[in-house]
Coordinates of C-alpha atoms in Angstrom, one line a residue:
X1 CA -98.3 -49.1 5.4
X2 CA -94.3 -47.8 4.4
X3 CA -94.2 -44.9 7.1
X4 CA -93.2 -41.7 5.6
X5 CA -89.3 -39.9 5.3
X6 CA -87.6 -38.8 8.5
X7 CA -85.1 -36.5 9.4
X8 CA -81.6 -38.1 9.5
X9 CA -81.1 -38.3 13.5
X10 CA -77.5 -36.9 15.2
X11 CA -75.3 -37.3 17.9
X12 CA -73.8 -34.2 19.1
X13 CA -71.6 -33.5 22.1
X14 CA -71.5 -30.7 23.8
X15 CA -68.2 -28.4 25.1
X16 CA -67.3 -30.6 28.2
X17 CA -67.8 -33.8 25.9
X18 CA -70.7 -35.5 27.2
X19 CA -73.3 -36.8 24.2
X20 CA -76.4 -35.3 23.2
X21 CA -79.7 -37.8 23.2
X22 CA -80.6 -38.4 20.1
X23 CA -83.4 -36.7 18.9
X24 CA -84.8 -35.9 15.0
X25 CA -83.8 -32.5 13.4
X26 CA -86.7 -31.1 13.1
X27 CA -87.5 -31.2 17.0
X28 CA -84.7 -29.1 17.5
X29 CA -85.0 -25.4 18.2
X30 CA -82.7 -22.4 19.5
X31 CA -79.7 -24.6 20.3
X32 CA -77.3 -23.3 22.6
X33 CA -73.7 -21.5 21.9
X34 CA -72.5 -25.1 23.3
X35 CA -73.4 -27.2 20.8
X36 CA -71.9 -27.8 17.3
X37 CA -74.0 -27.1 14.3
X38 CA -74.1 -30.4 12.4
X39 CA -73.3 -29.2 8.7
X40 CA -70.1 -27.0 10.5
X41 CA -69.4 -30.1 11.3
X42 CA -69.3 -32.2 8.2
X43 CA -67.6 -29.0 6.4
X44 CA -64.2 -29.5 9.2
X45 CA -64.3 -33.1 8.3
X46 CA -64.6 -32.7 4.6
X47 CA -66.7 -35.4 3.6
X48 CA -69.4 -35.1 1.7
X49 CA -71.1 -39.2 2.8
X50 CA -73.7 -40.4 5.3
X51 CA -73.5 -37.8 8.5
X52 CA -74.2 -40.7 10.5
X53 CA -70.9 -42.1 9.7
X54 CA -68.9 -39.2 10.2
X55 CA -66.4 -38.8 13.1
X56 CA -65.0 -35.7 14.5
X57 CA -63.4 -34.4 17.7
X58 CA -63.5 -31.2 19.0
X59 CA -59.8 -30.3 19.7
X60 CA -56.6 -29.9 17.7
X61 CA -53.3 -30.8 19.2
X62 CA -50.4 -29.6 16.9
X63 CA -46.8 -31.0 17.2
X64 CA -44.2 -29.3 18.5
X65 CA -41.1 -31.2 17.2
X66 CA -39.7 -27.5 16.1
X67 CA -39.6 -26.3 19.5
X68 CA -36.4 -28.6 20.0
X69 CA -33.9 -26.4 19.9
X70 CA -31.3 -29.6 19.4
X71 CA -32.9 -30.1 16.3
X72 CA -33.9 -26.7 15.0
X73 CA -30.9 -24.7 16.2
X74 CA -28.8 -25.5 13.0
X75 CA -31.8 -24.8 10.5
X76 CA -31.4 -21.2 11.7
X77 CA -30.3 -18.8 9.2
X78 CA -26.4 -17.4 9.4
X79 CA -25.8 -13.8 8.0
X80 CA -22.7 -13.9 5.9
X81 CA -20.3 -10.7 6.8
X82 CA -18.3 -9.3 4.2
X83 CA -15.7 -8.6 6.6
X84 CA -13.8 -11.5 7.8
X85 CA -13.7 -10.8 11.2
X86 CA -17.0 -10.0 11.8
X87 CA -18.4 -13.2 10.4
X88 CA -15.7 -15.3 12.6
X89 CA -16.8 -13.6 15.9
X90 CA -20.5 -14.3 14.6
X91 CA -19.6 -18.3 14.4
X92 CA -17.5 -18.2 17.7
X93 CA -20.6 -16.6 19.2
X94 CA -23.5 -19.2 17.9
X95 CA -20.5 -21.7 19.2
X96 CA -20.9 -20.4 22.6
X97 CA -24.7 -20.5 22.2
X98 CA -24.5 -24.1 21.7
X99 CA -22.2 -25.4 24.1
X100 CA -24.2 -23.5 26.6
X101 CA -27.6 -24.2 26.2
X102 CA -27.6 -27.0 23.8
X103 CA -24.9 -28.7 25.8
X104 CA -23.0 -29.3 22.6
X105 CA -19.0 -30.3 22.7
X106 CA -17.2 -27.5 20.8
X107 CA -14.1 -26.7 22.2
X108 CA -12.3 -26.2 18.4
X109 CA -13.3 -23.2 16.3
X110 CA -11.3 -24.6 13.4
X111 CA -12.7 -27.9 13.5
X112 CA -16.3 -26.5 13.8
X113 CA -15.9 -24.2 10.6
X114 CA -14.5 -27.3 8.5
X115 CA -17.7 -29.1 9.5
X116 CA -20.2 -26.4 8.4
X117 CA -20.6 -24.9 11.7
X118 CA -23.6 -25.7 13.7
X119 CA -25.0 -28.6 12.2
X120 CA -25.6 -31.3 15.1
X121 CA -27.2 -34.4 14.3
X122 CA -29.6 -35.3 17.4
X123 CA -28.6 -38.5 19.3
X124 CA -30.9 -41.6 18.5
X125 CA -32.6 -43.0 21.7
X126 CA -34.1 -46.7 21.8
X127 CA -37.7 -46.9 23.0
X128 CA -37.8 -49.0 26.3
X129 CA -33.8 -48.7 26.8
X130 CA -33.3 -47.2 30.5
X131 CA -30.1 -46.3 31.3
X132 CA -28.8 -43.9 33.9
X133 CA -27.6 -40.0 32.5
X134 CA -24.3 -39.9 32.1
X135 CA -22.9 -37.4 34.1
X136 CA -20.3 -34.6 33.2
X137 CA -17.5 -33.7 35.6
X138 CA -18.9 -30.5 37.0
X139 CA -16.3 -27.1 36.7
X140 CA -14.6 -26.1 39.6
X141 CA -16.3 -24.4 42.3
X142 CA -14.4 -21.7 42.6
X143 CA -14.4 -21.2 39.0
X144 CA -14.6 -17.4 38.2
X145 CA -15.7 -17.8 34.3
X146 CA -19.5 -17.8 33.8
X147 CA -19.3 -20.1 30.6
X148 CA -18.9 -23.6 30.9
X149 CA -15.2 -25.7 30.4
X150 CA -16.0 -26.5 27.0
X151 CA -16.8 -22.9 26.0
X152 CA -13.4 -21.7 28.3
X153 CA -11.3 -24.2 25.8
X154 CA -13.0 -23.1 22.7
X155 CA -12.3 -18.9 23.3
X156 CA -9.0 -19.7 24.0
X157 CA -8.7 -22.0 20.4
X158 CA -6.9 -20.9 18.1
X159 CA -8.6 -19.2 15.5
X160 CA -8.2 -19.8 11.6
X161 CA -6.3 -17.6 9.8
X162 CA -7.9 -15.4 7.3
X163 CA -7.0 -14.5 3.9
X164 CA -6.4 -10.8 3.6
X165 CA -6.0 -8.6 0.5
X166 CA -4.9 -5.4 0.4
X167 CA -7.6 -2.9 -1.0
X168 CA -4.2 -0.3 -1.9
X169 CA -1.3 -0.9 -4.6
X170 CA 1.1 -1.3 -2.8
X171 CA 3.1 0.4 -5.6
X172 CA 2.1 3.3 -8.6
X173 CA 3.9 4.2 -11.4
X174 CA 3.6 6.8 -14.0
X175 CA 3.1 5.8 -17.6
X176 CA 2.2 8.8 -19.6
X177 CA 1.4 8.4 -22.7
X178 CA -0.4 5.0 -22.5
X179 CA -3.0 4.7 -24.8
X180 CA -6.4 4.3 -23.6
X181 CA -7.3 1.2 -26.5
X182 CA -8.9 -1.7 -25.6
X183 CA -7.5 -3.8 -28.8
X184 CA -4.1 -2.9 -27.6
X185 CA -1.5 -5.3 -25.7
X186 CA 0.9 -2.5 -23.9
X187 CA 2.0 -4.2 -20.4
X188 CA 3.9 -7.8 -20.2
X189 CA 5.8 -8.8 -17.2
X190 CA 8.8 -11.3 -17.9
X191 CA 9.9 -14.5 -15.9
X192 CA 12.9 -13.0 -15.0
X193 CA 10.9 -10.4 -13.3
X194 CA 11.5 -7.2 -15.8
X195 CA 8.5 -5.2 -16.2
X196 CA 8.2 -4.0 -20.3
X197 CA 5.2 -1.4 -21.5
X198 CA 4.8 0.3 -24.8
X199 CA 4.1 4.4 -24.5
X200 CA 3.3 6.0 -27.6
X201 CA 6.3 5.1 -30.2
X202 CA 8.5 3.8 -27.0
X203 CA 9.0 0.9 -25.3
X204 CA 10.4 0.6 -21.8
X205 CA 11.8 -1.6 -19.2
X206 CA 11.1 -1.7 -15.3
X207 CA 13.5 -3.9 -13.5
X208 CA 11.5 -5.5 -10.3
X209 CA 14.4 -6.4 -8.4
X210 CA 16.1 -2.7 -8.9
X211 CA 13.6 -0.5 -9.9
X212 CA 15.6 1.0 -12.6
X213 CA 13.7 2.2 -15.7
X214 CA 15.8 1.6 -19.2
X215 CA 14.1 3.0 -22.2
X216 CA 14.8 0.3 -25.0
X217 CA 13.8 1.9 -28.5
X218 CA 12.2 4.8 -29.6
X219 CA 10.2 4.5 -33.3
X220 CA 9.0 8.0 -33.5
X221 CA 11.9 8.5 -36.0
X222 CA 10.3 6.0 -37.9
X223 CA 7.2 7.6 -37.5
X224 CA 5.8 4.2 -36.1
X225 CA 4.4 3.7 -32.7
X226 CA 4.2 0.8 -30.2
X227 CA 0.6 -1.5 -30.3
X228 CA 1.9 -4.8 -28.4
X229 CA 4.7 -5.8 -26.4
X230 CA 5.5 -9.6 -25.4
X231 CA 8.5 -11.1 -23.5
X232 CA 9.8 -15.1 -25.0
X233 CA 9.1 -17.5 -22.9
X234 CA 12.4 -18.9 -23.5
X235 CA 14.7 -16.3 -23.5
X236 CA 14.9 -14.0 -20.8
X237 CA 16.0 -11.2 -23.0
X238 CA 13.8 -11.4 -26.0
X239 CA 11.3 -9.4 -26.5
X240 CA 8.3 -9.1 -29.5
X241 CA 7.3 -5.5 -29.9
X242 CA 4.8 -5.3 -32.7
X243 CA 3.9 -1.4 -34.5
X244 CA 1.0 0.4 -35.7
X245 CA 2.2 -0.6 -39.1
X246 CA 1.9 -4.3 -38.7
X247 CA 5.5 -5.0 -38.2
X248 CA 6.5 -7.2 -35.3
X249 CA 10.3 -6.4 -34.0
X250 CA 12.5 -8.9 -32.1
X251 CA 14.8 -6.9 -29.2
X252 CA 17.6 -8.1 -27.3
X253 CA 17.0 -5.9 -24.4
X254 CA 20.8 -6.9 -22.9
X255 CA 22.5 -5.8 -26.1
X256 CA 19.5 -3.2 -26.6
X257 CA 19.1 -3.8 -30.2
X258 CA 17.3 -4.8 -32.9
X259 CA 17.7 -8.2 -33.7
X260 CA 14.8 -9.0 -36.8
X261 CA 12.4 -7.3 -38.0
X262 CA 8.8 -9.1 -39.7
X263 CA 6.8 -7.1 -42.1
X264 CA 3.7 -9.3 -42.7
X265 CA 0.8 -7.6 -41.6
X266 CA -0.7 -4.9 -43.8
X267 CA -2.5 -3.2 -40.7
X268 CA -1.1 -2.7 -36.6
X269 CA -0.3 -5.6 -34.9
X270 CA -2.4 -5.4 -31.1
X271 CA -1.8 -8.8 -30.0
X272 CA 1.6 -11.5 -29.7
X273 CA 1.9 -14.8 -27.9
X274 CA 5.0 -16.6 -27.5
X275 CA 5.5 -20.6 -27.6
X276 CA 9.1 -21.7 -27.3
X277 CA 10.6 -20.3 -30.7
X278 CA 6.7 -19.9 -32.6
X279 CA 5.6 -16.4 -32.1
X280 CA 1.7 -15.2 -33.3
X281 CA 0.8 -12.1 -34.0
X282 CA -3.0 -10.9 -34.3
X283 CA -3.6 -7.8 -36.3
X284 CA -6.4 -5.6 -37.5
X285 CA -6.2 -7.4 -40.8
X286 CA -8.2 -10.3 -39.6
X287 CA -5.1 -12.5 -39.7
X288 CA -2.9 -14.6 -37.5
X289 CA 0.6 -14.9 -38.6
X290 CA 2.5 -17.4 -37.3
X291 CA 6.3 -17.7 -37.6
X292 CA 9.3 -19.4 -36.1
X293 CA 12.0 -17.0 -35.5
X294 CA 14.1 -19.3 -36.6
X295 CA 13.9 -19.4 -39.7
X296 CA 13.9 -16.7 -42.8
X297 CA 11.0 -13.6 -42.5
X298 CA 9.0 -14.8 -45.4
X299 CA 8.8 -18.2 -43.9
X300 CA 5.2 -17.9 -41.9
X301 CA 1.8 -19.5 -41.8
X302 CA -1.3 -17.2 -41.8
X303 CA -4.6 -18.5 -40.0
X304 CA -7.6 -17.1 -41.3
X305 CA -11.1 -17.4 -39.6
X306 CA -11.8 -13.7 -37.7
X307 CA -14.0 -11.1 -39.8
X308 CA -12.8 -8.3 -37.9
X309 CA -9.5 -7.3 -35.9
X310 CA -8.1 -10.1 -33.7
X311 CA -7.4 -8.5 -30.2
X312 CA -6.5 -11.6 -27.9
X313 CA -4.0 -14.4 -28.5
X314 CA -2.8 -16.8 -25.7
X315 CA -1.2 -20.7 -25.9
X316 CA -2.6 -23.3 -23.8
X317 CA -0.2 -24.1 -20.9
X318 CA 0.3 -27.8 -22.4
X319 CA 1.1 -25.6 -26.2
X320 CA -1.0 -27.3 -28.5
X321 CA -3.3 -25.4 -28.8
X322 CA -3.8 -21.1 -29.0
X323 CA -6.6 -19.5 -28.6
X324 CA -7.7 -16.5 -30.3
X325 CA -10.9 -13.7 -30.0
X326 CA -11.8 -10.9 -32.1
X327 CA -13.6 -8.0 -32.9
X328 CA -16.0 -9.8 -34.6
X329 CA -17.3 -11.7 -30.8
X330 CA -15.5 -14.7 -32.0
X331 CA -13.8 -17.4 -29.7
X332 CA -11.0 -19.5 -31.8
X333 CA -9.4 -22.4 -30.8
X334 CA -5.9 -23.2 -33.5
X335 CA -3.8 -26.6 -33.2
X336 CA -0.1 -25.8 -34.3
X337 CA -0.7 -27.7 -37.9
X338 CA -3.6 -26.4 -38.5
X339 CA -4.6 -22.8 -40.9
X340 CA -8.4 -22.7 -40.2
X341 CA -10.1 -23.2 -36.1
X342 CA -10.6 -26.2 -34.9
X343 CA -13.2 -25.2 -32.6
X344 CA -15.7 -22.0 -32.7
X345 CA -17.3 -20.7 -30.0
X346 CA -20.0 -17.8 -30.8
X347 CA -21.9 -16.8 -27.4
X348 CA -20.5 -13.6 -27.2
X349 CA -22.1 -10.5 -28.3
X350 CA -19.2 -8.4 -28.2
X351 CA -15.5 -8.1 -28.5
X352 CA -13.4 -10.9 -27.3
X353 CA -10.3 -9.7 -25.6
X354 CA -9.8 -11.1 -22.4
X355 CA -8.6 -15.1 -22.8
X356 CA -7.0 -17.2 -20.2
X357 CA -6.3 -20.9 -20.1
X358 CA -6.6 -22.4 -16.7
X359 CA -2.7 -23.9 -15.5
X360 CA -4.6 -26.4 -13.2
X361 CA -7.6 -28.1 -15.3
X362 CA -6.7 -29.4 -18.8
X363 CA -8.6 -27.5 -21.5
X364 CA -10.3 -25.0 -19.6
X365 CA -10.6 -22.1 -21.4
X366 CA -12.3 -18.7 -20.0
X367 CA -13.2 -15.8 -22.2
X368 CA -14.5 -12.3 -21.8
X369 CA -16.6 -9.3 -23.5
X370 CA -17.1 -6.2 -24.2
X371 CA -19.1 -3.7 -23.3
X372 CA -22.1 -5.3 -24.7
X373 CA -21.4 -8.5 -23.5
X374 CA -20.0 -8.2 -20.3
X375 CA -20.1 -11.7 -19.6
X376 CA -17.0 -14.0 -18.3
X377 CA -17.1 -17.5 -20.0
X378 CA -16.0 -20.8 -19.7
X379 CA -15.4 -23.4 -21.8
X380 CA -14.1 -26.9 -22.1
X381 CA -11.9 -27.6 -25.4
X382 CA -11.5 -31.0 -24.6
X383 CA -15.0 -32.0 -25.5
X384 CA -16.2 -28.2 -27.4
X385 CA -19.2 -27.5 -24.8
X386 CA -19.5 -24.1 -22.6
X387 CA -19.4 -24.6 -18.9
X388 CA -20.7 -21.9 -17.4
X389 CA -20.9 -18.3 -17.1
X390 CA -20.8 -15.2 -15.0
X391 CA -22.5 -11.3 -15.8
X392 CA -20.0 -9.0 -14.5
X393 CA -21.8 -5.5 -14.7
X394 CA -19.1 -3.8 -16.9
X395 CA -16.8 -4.6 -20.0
X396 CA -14.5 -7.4 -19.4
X397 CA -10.4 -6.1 -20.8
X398 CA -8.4 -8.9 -19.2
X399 CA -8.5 -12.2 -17.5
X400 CA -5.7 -14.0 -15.7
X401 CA -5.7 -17.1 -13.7
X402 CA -3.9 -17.8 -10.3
X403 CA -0.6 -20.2 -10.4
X404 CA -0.8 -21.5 -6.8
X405 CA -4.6 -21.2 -6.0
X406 CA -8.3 -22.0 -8.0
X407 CA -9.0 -18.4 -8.6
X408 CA -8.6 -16.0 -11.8
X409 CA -8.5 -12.0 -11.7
X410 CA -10.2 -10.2 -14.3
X411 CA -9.8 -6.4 -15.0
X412 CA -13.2 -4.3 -16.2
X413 CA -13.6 -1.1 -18.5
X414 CA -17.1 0.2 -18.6
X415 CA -18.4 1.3 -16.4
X416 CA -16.7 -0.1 -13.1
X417 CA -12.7 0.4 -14.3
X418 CA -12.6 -2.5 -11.2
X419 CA -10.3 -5.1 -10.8
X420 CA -12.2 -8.3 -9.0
X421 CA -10.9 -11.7 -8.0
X422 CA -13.1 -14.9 -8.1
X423 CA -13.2 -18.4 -7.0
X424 CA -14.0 -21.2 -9.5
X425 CA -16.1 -23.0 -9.6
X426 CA -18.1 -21.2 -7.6
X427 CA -17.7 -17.7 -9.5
X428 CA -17.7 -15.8 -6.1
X429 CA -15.9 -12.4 -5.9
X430 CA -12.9 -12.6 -3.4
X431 CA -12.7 -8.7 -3.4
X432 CA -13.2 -6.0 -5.6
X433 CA -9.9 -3.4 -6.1
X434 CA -11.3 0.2 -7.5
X435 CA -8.1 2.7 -7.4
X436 CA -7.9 3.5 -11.7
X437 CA -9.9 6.2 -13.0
X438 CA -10.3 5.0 -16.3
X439 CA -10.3 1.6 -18.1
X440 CA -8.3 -1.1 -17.0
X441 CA -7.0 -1.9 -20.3
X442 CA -3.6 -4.0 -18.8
X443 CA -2.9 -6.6 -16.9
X444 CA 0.1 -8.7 -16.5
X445 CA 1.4 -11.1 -13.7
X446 CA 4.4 -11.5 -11.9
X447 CA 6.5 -14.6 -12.1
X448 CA 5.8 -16.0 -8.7
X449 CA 2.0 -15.4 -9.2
X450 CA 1.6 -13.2 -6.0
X451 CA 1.0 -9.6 -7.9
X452 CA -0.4 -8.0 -10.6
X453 CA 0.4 -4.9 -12.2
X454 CA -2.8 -2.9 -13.9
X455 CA -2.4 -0.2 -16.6
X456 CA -5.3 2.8 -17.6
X457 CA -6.1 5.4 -19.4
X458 CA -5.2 7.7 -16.2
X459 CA -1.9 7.3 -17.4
X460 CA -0.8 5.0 -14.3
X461 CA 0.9 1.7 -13.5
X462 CA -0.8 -0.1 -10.1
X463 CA 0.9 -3.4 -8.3
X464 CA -1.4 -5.4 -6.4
X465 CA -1.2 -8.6 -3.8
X466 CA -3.9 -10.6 -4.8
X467 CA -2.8 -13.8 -4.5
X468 CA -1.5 -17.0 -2.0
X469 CA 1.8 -18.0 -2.6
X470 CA 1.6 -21.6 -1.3
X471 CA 0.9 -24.1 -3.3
X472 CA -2.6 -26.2 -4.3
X473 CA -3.0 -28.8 -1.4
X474 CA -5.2 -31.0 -3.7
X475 CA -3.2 -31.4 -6.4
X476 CA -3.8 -34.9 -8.9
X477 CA -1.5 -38.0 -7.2
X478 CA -2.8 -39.9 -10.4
X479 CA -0.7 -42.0 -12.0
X480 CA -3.6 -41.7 -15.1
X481 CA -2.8 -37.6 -14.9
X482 CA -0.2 -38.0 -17.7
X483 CA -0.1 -34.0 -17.4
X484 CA 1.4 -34.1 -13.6
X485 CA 4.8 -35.6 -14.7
X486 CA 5.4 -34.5 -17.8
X487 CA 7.8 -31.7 -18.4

């Protein structure tokens, strides 16, 4: 005779550890706060098979491998300070930390900020390697510092020095009567250091070295005023001054004369670009004419490709190839034989004014937009794809990259009328210079690359030192960089 079904039997243990006698379920009553129940048990070790089988233990014994401060010091976060010398005396501080309770070796601010900071690798110790504990010579006893050697050497290190730029022009001129357009072109600064700006139907000259203000033509007795202005890059007394009629003038500003005059626009001419003796001019009639000087006034080519007014012209520093952006959002790339783009870029939404070619990577091209936009854009001509991009908060007027250093400056309109400076790649703002009240429709840069000068709608000229004047350290050594030795 089969006997009949049992109750599964248990083991349990009680808090001090010691094991229960078996004995069936159903014999047990009113257990005690000291004992586990067995299906609490099976639920903590989440298995759902044969209690009998099942093994648990009553404690939990967590590891502790973050509570080493040698390995967890570095994974702390570090606050970045706007202000440079804050953040230095925070990493001097955490230095200090280290060395004293972590018993690290930092006696060199400098060379602990060029490593990343804080970051210590732990030291790797062999199981079953005894060795005696290297011992430290001990500071003096009559040492009156409370910090160690190390820490004495690294207060007294020097420190890094940081770049500083001034939040105040260092200079402001009046220019009343500057038109408050963003299509127009009204501030150019020459190689040779002579300041030129259009106001109204007259175009003067600011001599950097002198300060001496020359006024070199006056076209209000041709009832004509000034939309562009644009030193040669040749000649370092030719200027382009283009007119509301769509006539671009050549000056000699030594002689102060008129020295040819081109009538080939049916609408103003806004925007020039030089490129030895071939000079562009972009005008509201959707056209690029391009000319050598050269030659006779009806001798030009016309580009065609932009629905709207063209507003931005600039050559590529290697001048092959000029870049063009419009009122109709368009990005244009032109080779010197060519009459239609080459290349097309459409990612804006608004007006394309602000171009810049970068004078330290080959066919990088940035590009900026309106008020709609408000986006800063890069893009690489060598191969046609976009980079990558930045939303700057307000309408992008101008954009101008450093000579000596990987940054570019860019000058806003709505609604910030700021003036910020940027690293690339990274896209992060050096500083940000407020100071115009209006739009900062101008921007031009001096010949050694140092300053800026800014031009608004408030009806003032601002200098500013924004940049290094040493040269890039990491420059190509390359004999496969045919663009290093070429002239």
């Amino acid at each position: 005779m089969e006997s009949g079904p049992t109750s599964p039997i248990y083991t349990e243990c009680k808090t001090d550890g010691t094991p229960e006698p078996q004995t069936p379920t159903k014999n047990r009553k009113n257990r005690g706060s000291g004992y586990y129940s067995p299906h609490l048990r099976r639920s903590l070790a989440g298995g759902t098979g044969s209690p009998s089988k099942e093994k648990s233990c009553d404690r939990f014994i967590p590891t502790r491998n973050g509570a080493k401060w040698e390995n967890s010091f570095s994974l702390t976060p570090e606050t970045q300070s706007e202000n440079g010398d804050e953040g230095r005396e925070q990493h001097t501080y955490r230095c200090l930390l280290q060395n004293e309770l972590l018993g690290a070796d930092i006696d060199d601010i400098r060379l602990s900020s060029e490593d990343g900071g804080l970051q210590r690798t732990p030291h790797k110790r062999r199981l079953f390697h005894y060795q005696s504990p290297s011992r430290e010579p001990q500071d003096h006893g009559y040492s009156l510092s409370p910090v160690s050697r190390k820490s004495q050497k690294l207060l007294t290190s020097p420190k890094k020095s940081l770049r500083k730029i001034p939040r105040l022009p260092y200079k402001v001129l009046d220019a009343p009567e500057l038109q408050d357009d963003f299509y127009l072109n009204l501030v150019d600064w020459s190689y040779f250091n002579v300041l030129t700006v259009g106001l109204s139907a007259s175009v003067y000259l600011w001599s950097a070295c002198t300060s001496q203000v020359t006024r070199l033509c006056d076209l209000s007795c041709e009832g004509d005023t000034v939309t562009s202005v644009g030193w040669s890059d040749r000649s370092s007394n030719i200027l382009a001054v283009g007119t509301n009629r769509g006539c671009v003038q050549l000056w000699d500003t030594q002689a102060q004369k008129r020295t040819a005059i081109f009538e080939s626009h049916e609408s103003r001419a806004g925007a020039l670009a030089w490129n030895g003796d071939l000079l562009c001019s972009g005008s509201r009639d959707r056209f690029i004419i391009q000319r050598d000087v050269r030659t006779p006034p009806h001798q030009f080519k016309k580009l065609t490709g932009h629905k709207q007014e063209v507003c931005g012209l600039k050559w590529s520093p290697d001048r092959q190839h000029l870049a063009s952006g419009g009122n109709d959002n368009k990005l244009f790339v032109w080779n010197q034989s060519s009459l239609a783009p080459v290349q097309k870029y459409s990612d804006h939404v608004a007006a394309v004014k602000a171009i810049a070619w970068s004078p330290h990577q080959h066919g990088l091209l940035a590009s900026g937009g309106g008020t709609a936009d408000q986006y800063i854009r890069f893009w690489n001509t060598l191969t046609g794809q976009p980079l990558q991009s930045v939303h700057t908060g307000s309408q992008v007027c101008n954009l101008a990259w450093s000579k000596t250093t990987h940054e570019f400056v860019s000058t806003h309109g709505y609604s910030q009328h700021q003036i910020l400076v940027w690293k690339y790649p990274s896209l992060q703002q050096v500083v940000c210079l407020t100071g115009h009240h209006c739009r900062v429709l101008y921007l031009a840069m001096s010949p050694d690359g140092q300053s800026i000068v800014t031009g608004a709608g408030d009806e003032t000229l601002r200098f500013w030192n924004v940049f290094n004047k040493s040269r890039l350290q990491k420059e190509s050594r390359s004999a496969l960089n045919l663009f290093s030795s070429i002239r």
